Coordinates of C-alpha atoms in Angstrom, one line a residue:
Chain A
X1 CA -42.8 -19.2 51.2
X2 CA -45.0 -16.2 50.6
X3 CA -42.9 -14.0 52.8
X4 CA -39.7 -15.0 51.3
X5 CA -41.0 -14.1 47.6
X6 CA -42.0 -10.6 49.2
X7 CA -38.6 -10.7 50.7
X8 CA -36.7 -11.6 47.3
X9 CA -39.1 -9.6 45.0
X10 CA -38.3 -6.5 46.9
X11 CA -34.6 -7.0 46.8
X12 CA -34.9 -8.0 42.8
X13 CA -37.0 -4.2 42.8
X14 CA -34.4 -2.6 44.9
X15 CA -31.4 -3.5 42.6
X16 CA -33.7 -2.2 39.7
X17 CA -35.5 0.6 41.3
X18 CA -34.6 2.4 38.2
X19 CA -35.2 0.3 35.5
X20 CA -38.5 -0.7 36.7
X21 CA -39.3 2.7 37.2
X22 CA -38.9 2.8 33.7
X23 CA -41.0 0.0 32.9
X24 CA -44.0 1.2 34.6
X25 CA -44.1 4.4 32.9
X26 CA -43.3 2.5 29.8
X27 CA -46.4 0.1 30.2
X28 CA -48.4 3.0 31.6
X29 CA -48.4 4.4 28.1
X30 CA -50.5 1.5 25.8
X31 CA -52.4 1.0 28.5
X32 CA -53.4 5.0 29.2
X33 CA -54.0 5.4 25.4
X34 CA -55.9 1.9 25.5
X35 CA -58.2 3.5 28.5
X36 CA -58.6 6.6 26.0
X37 CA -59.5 4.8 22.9
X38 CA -61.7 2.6 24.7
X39 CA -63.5 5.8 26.3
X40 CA -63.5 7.3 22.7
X41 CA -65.7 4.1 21.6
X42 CA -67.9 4.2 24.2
X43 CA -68.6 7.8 23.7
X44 CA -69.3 7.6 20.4
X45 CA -70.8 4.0 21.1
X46 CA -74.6 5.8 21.1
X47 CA -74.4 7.6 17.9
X48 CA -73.5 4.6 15.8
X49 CA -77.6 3.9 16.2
X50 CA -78.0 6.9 13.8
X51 CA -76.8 4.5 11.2
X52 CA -79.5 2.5 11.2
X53 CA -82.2 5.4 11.7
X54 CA -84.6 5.8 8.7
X55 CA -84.3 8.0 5.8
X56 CA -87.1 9.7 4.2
X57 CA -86.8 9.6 0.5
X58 CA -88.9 11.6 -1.7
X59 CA -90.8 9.6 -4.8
X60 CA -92.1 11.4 -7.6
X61 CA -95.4 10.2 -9.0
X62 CA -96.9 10.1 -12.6
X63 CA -99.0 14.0 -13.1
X64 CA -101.6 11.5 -14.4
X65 CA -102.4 9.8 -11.7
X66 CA -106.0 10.3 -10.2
X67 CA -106.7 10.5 -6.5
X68 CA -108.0 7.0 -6.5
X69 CA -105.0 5.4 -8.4
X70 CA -102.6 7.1 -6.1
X71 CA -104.2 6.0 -2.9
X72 CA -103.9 2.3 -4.4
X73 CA -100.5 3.2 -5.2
X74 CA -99.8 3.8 -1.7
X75 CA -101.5 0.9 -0.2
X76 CA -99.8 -1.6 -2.8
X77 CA -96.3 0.2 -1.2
X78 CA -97.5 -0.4 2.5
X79 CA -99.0 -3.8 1.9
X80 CA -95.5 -4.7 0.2
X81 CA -93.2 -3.1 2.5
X82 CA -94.4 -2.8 6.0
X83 CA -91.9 -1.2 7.6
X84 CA -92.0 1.6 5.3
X85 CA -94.1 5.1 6.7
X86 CA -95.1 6.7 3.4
X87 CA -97.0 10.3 3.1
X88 CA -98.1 12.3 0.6
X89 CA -96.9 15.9 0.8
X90 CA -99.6 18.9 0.8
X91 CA -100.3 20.9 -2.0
X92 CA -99.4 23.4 0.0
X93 CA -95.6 22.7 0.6
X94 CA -95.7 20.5 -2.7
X95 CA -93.7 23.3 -4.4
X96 CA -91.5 24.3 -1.8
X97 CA -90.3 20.8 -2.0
X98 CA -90.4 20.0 -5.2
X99 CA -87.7 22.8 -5.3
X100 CA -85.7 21.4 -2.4
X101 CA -85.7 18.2 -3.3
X102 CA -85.7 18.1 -7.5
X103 CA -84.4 21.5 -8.6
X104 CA -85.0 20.2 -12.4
X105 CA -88.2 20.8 -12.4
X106 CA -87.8 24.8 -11.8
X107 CA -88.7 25.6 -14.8
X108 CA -92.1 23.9 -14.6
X109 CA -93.2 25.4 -11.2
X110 CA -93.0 29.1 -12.6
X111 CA -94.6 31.8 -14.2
X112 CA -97.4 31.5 -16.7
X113 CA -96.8 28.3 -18.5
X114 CA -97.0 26.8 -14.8
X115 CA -98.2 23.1 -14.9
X116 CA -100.3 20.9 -12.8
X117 CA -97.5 19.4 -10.6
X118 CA -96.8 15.9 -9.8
X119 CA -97.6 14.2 -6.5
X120 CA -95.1 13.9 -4.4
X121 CA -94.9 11.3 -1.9
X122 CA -92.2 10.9 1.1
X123 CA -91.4 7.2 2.1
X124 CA -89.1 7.2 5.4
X125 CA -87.5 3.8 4.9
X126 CA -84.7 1.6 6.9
X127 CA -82.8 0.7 3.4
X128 CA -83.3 3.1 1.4
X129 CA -81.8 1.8 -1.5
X130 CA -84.8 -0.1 -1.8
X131 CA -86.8 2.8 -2.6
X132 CA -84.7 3.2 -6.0
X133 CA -86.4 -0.1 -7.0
X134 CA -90.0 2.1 -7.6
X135 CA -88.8 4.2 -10.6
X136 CA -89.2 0.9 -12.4
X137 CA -92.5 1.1 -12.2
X138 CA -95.0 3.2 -14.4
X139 CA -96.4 5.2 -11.5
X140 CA -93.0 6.8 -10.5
X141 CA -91.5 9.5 -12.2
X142 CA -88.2 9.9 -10.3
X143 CA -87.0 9.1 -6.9
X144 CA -85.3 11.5 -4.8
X145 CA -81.3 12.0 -3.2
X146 CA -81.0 9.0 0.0
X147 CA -78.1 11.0 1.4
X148 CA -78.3 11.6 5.3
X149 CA -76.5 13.5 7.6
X150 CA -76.9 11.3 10.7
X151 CA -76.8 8.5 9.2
X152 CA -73.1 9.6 7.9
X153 CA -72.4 10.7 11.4
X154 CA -73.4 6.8 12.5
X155 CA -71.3 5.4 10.1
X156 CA -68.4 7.3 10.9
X157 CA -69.0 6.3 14.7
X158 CA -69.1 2.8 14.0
X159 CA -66.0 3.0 12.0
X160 CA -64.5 4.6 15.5
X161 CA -65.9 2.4 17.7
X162 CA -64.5 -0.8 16.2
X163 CA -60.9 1.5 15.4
X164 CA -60.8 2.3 19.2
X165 CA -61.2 -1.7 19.9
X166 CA -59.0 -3.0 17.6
X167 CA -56.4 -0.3 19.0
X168 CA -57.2 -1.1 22.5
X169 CA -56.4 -4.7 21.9
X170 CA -53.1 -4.1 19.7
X171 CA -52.2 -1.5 22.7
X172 CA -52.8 -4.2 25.5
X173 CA -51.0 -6.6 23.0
X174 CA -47.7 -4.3 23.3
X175 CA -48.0 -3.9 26.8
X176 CA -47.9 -7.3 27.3
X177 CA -44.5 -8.1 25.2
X178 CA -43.2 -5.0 26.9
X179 CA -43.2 -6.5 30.3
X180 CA -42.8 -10.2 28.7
X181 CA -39.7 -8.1 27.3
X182 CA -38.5 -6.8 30.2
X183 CA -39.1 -10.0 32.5
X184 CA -37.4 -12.0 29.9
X185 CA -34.3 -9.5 30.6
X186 CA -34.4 -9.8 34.0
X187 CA -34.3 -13.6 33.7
X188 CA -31.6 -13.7 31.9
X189 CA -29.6 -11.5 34.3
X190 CA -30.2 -13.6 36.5
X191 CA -29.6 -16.8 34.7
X192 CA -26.9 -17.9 37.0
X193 CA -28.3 -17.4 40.1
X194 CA -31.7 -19.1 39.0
X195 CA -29.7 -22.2 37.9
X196 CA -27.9 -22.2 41.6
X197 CA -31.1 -22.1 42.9
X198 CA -32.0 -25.1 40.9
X199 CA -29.6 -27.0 41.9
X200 CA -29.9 -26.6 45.9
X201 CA -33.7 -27.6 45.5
X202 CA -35.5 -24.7 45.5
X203 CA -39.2 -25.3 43.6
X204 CA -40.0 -24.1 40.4
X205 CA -42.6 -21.7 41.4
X206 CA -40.3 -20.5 44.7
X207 CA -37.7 -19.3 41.9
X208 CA -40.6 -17.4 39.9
X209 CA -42.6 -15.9 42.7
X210 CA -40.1 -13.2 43.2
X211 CA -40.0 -12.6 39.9
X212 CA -43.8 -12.4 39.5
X213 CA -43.3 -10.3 43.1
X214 CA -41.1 -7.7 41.0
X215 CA -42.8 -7.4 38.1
X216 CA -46.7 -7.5 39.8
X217 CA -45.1 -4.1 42.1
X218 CA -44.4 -2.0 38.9
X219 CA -47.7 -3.5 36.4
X220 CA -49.8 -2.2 39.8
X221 CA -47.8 1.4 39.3
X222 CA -48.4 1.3 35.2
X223 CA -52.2 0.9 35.8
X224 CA -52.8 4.0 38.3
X225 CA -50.2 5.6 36.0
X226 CA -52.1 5.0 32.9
X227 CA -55.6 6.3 34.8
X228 CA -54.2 9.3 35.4
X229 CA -52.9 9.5 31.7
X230 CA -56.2 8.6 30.6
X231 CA -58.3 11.0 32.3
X232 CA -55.8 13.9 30.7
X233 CA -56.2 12.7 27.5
X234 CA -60.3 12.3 27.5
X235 CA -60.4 15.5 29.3
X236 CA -58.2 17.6 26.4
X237 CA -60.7 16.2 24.0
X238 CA -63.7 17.4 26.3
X239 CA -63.2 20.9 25.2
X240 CA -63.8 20.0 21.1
X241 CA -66.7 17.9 21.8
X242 CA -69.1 20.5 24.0
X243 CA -67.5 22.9 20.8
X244 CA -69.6 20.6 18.6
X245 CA -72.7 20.6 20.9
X246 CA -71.7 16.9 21.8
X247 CA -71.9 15.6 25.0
X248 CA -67.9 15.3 26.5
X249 CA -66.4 11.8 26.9
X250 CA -65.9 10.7 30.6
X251 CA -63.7 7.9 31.8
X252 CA -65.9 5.0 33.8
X253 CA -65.5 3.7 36.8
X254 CA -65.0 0.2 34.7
X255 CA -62.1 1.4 32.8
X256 CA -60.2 2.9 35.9
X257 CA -61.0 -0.5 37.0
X258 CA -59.5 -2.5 34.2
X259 CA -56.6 -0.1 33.5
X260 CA -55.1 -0.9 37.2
X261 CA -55.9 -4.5 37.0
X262 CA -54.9 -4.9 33.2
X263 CA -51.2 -3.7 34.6
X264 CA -51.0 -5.7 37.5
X265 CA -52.6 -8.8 35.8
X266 CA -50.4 -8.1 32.6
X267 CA -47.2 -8.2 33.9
X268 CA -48.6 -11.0 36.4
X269 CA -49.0 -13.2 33.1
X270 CA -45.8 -11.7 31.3
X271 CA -43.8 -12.9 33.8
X272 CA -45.0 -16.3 34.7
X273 CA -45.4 -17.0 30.5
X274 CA -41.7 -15.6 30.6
X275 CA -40.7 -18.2 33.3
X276 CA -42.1 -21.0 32.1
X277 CA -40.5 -20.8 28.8
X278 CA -37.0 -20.4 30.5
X279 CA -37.6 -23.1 32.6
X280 CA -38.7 -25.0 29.3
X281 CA -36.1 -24.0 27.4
X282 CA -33.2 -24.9 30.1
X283 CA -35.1 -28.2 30.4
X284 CA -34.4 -28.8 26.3
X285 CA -30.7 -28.0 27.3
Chain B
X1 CA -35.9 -54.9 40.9
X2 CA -37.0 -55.5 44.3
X3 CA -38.0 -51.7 46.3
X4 CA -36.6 -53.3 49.0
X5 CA -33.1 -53.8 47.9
X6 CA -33.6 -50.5 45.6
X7 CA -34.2 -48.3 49.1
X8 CA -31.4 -50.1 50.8
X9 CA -29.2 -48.1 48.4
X10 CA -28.6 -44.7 49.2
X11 CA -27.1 -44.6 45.0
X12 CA -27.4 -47.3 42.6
X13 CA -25.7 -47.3 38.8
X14 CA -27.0 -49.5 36.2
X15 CA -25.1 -49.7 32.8
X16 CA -24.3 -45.6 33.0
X17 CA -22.9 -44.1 30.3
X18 CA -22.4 -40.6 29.6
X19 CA -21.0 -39.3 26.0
X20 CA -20.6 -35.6 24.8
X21 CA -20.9 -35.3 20.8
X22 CA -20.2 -38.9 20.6
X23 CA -17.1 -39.0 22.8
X24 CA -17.9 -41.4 25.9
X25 CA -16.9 -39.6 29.4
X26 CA -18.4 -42.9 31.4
X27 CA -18.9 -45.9 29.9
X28 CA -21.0 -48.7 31.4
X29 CA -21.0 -47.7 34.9
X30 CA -22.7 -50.4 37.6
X31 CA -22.0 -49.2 41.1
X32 CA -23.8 -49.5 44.6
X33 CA -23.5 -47.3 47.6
X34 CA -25.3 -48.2 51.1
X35 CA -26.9 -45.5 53.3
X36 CA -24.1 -44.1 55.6
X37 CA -21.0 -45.0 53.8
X38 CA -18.5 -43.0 53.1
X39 CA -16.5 -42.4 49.2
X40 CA -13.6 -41.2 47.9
X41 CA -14.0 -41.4 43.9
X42 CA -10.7 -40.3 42.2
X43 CA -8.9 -40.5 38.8
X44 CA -6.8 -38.4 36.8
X45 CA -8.3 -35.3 35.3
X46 CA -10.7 -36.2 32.3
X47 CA -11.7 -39.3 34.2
X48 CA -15.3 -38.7 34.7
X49 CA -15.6 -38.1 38.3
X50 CA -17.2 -34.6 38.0
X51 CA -19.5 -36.0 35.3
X52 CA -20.6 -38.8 37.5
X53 CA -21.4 -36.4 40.4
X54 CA -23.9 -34.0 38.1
X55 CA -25.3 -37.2 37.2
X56 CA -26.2 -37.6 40.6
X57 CA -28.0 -34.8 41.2
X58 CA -29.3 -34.7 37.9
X59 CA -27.6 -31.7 36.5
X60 CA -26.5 -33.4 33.7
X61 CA -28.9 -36.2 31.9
X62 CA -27.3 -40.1 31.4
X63 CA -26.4 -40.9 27.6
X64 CA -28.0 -44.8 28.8
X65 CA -28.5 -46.4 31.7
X66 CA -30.2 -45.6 35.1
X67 CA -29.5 -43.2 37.8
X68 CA -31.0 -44.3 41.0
X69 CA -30.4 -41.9 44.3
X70 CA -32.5 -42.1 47.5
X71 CA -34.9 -44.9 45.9
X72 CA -35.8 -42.6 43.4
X73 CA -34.8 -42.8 39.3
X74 CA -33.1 -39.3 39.0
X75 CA -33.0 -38.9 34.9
X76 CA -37.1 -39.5 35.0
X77 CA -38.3 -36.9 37.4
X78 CA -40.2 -33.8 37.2
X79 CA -39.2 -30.9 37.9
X80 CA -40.9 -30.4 41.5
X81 CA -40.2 -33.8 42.2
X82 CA -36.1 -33.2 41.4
X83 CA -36.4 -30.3 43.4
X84 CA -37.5 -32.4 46.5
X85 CA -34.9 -34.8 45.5
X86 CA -32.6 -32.2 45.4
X87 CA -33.0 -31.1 49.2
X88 CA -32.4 -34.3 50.3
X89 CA -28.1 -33.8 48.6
X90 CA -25.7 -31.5 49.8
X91 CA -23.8 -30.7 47.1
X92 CA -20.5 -29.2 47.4
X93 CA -19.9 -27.4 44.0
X94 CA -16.2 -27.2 42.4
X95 CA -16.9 -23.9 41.2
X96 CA -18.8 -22.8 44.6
X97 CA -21.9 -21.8 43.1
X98 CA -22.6 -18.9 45.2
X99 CA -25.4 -15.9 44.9
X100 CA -23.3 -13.2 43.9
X101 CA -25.8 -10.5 45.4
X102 CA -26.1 -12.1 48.9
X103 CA -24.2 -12.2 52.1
X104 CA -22.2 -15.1 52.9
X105 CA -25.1 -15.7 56.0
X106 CA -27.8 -14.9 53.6
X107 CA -26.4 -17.9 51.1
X108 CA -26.7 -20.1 53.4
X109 CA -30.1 -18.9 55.1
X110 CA -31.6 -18.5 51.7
X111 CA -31.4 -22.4 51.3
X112 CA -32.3 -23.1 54.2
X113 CA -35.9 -21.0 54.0
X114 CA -36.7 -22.7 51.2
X115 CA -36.5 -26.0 53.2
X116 CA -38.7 -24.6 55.3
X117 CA -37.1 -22.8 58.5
X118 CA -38.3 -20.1 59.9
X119 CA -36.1 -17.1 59.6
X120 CA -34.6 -17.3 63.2
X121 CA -34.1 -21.0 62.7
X122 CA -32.4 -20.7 59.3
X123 CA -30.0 -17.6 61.1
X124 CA -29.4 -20.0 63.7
X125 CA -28.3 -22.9 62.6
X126 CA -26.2 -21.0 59.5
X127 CA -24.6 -19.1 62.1
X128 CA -23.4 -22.6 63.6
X129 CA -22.2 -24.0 60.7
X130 CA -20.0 -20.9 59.9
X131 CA -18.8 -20.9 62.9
X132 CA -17.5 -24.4 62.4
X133 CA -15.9 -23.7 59.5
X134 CA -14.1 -20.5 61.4
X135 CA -16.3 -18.1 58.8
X136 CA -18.4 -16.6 61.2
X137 CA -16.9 -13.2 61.5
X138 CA -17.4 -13.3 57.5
X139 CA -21.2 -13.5 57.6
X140 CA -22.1 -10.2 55.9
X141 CA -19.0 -9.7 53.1
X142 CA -20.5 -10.4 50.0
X143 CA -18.7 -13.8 48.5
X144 CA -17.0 -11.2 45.9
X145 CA -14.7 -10.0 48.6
X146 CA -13.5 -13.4 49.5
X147 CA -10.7 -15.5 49.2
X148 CA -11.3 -18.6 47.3
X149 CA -10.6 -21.0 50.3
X150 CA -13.4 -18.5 52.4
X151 CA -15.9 -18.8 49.1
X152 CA -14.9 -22.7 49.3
X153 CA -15.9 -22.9 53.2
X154 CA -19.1 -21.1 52.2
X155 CA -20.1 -23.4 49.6
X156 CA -19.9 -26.4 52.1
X157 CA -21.4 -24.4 55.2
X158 CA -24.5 -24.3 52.5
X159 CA -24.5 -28.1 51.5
X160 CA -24.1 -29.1 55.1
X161 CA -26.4 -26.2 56.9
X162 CA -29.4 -28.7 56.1
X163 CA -28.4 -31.6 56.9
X164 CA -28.7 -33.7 54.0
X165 CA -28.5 -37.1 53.4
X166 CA -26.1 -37.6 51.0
X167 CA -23.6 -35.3 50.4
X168 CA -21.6 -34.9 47.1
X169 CA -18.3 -33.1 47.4
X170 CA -16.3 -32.2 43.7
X171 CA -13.2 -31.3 44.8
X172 CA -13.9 -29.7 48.3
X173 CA -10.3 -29.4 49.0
X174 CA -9.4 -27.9 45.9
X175 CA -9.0 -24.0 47.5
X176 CA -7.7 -25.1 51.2
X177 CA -4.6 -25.6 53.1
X178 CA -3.8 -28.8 54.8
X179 CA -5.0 -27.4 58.5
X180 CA -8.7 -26.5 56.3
X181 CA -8.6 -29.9 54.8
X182 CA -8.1 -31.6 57.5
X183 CA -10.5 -29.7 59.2
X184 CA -13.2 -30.4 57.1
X185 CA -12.3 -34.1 56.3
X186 CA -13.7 -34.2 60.1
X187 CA -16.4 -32.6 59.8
X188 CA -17.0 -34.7 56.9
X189 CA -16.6 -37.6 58.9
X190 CA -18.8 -36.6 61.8
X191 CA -21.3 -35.9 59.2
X192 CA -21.1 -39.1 58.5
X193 CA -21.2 -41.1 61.5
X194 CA -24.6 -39.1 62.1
X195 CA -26.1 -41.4 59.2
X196 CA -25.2 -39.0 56.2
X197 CA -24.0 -41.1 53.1
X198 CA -20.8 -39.3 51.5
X199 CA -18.9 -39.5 48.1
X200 CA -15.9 -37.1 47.8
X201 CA -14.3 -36.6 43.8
X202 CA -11.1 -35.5 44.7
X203 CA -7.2 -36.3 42.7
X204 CA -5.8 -35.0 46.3
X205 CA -4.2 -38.7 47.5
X206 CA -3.1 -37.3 50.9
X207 CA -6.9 -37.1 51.7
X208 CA -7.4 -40.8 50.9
X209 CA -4.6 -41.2 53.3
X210 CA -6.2 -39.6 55.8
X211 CA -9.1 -41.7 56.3
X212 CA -9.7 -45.3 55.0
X213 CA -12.6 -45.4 53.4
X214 CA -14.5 -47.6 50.3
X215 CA -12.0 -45.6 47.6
X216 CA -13.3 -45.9 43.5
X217 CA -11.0 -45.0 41.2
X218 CA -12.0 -43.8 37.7
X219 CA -10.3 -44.4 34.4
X220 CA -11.1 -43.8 31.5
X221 CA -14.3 -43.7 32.0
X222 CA -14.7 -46.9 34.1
X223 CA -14.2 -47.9 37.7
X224 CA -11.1 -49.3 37.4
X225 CA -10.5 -49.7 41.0
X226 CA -13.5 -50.3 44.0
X227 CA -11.8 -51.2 47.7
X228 CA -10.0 -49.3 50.3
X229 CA -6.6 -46.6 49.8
X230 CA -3.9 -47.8 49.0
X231 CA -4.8 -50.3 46.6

């Protein structure tokens, strides 16, 4: 039974040599750019933890405020929120940062009408939008800019992370009605001869196996197609991301892995889901 | 209905009735045929007998009524299970029914693989059979380059390669000369007498002439006639 599937797969592939030829470099495509995306994500998988790295925001206290008031201050703000770090700057840097941080008060930190300047203290904090919450208080004066480079830079690899999955799927997705397509052709070529084969008793699953035979020969050629597509791909991008002091994407072992057995398995379950809806559909007839 | 009795019956008909878009092709049909008989069913054109033979092996689905063949109801089983049915009828197809892309040997071995002969068995005994019918030195044209009395022989070298038991012949003389008819009328017959049940649809009366056998004769739909030829 096995044998004679091999036998009658072979002779379906040898009548279509060209066609599926065809098919697997047509399926070889999703899948390559599938195994790409899919590297992409896991790439950039590490720097989407930058999103959630803390952010030191810079709070401006009341000139007014003694030693003893401020110290209260800041253990009221570490009793309250524990998973804040808060420090008070130096007097040394105080101006240097007072300038980076609240260019506004330029004007205060120079020449001769010079005045005592304000505290300033730095709170490194996980939501930083929290921190905005302490100008309502009488202690705070102002509250500094939250932005963040890395935390931008996890963000956007997030967004490409879950990009590169939904892409993978909707690639895999178009494989599979690709080979559904073509089996679905193929079937209907064959139509007559299936029905013949009906009718002298042969077995539903001895009329598919050659089918699945013929389509499982060019799915295994899609999948070490699309490995070689994908390691092209990941390595043109390699050049951009050492450019940008990144490490450069590489293609695991997994994805090699999944990339030949997603073609084989693929076209495997195109043709059988193919099959059984002919046989279905005759069967309504 | 007792299995006994059921078994007994190589085909039984109960009630059958067969309509297309409302216009009734058989009508009522009640008919029992022993293991090892032998049938002529004939009629004018239209009458049914073509009908009544998909029936039988369940290429076509009864309107009412029962289909039974080999003790088993043919319009209520799977798939698989027709399948197996299926091995156990050699049918011999009007319109041939042959692969297009295969050999005339490989036709017939094709079948015959999928009954579960080893390849050298399955050459074997197709080899035989073609030879038989004189279509031997035809075992690699493709059934494209041959006449319609050659495709013919080919089509019943496949239903009798496995030796069913029951064959169903729709017009098997159709495409043959007398000599071929004749010819296969024997075989037919010696098919027969080795414990095959037969049932051969044909309008061709000089084959009910030939050999007396159990003759039905459709009209309109009914069996108007049951006995031997002539009437």
């Amino acid at each position: 039974m096995i044998a004679q599937a091999f036998r009658e797969g072979s002779a379906l592939l040898r009548r279509r040599a060209g066609v599926s030829f065809v098919l697997a470099l047509s399926l070889a495509v999703p899948l390559s750019l599938a195994g790409f995306t899919a590297s992409l994500g896991l790439w950039s998988g590490p720097l989407t933890t930058l999103e959630s790295e803390k952010v030191v925001v810079r709070v401006l206290l009341h000139p007014r405020m003694d030693e003893a008031q401020r110290k209260q201050w800041l253990e009221d703000q570490r009793r309250t929120h524990p998973d804040w770090i808060l420090s008070e700057v130096p007097k040394e840097i105080l101006a240097e940062r007072l300038r980076i941080w609240f260019p506004y008060l330029e004007d205060l930190l120079k020449g001769e009408n010079a005045v005592e300047l304000p505290p300033l203290v730095e709170v490194q904090a996980p939501r930083p939008e929290e921190v905005d919450a302490l100008s309502d208080g009488p202690a705070v004066i102002a509250v500094g800019p939250k932005s963040s480079v890395h935390r931008a830079l996890g963000r956007g690899a997030k967004t490409l992370v879950g990009l590169a999955t939904m892409l993978s799927v909707v690639l895999l997705a178009s494989a599979f009605i690709l080979a559904a397509t073509w089996i679905h052709l193929e079937v209907y070529r064959h139509a007559e001869e299936i029905s013949i084969m009906r009718l002298v008793g042969v077995t539903e699953s001895a009329i598919r196996s050659p089918f699945v035979v013929a389509a499982a020969v060019p799915g295994i050629g899609a999948g070490v197609a699309s490995v070689l597509g994908t390691l092209y791909l990941v390595s043109s991008v390699e050049d951009v991301a050492i450019r940008f002091g990144l490490h450069p994407p590489v293609v695991p072992p997994w994805i090699v892995a999944i990339e030949i057995s997603a073609g084989f398995l693929l076209s495997i379950l195109a043709a059988v889901v193919t099959l059984v809806r002919h046989a279905r559909s005759e069967e309504g007839e | 209905m007792n299995f006994c009795t059921l078994f007994s019956h190589m085909i039984r008909l109960r009630n059958l009735t067969k309509a297309y878009d409302g216009r009734r092709i058989l009508r009522g049909l009640d008919l029992h045929v022993e293991t090892g008989e032998f049938i002529f069913l004939t009629g004018a054109s239209g009458a049914g007998k073509s009908t009544l033979l998909k029936l039988l092996y369940a290429n076509e689905q009864p309107s009412e009524g029962q289909v039974w063949v080999a003790g088993e109801r043919v319009d209520l089983l799977s798939r698989n299970k027709l399948a197996h049915l299926r091995r156990k009828i050699g049918v011999i197809f009007q319109d041939f029914k042959l692969l297009r892309h295969k050999t005339v040997l490989e036709n017939i071995t094709f079948v015959l693989r999928f009954h579960g002969l080893t390849s050298r068995d399955a050459h074997r005994r197709a080899y035989q059979v073609l030879k038989r019918l004189g279509l031997h030195h035809r075992q690699s044209a493709l059934p494209e380059v041959l006449s319609g009395g050659e495709q013919q022989r080919v089509a019943i070298a496949r239903a009798l390669a496995y030796q069913p038991r029951l064959i169903l012949a729709d017009e098997p003389t159709g495409n043959l000369d007398a000599d071929l008819a004749g010819e296969l009328l024997s075989l037919l017959c010696d098919i027969n007498y080795q414990g095959a049940t037969v049932l051969v649809a044909t309008h061709d009366h000089s084959l009910l002439e030939a050999l007396p056998a159990r003759t039905l004769v459709l009209h309109q739909g009914r069996i108007e006639y049951d006995g031997s030829w002539p009437p």
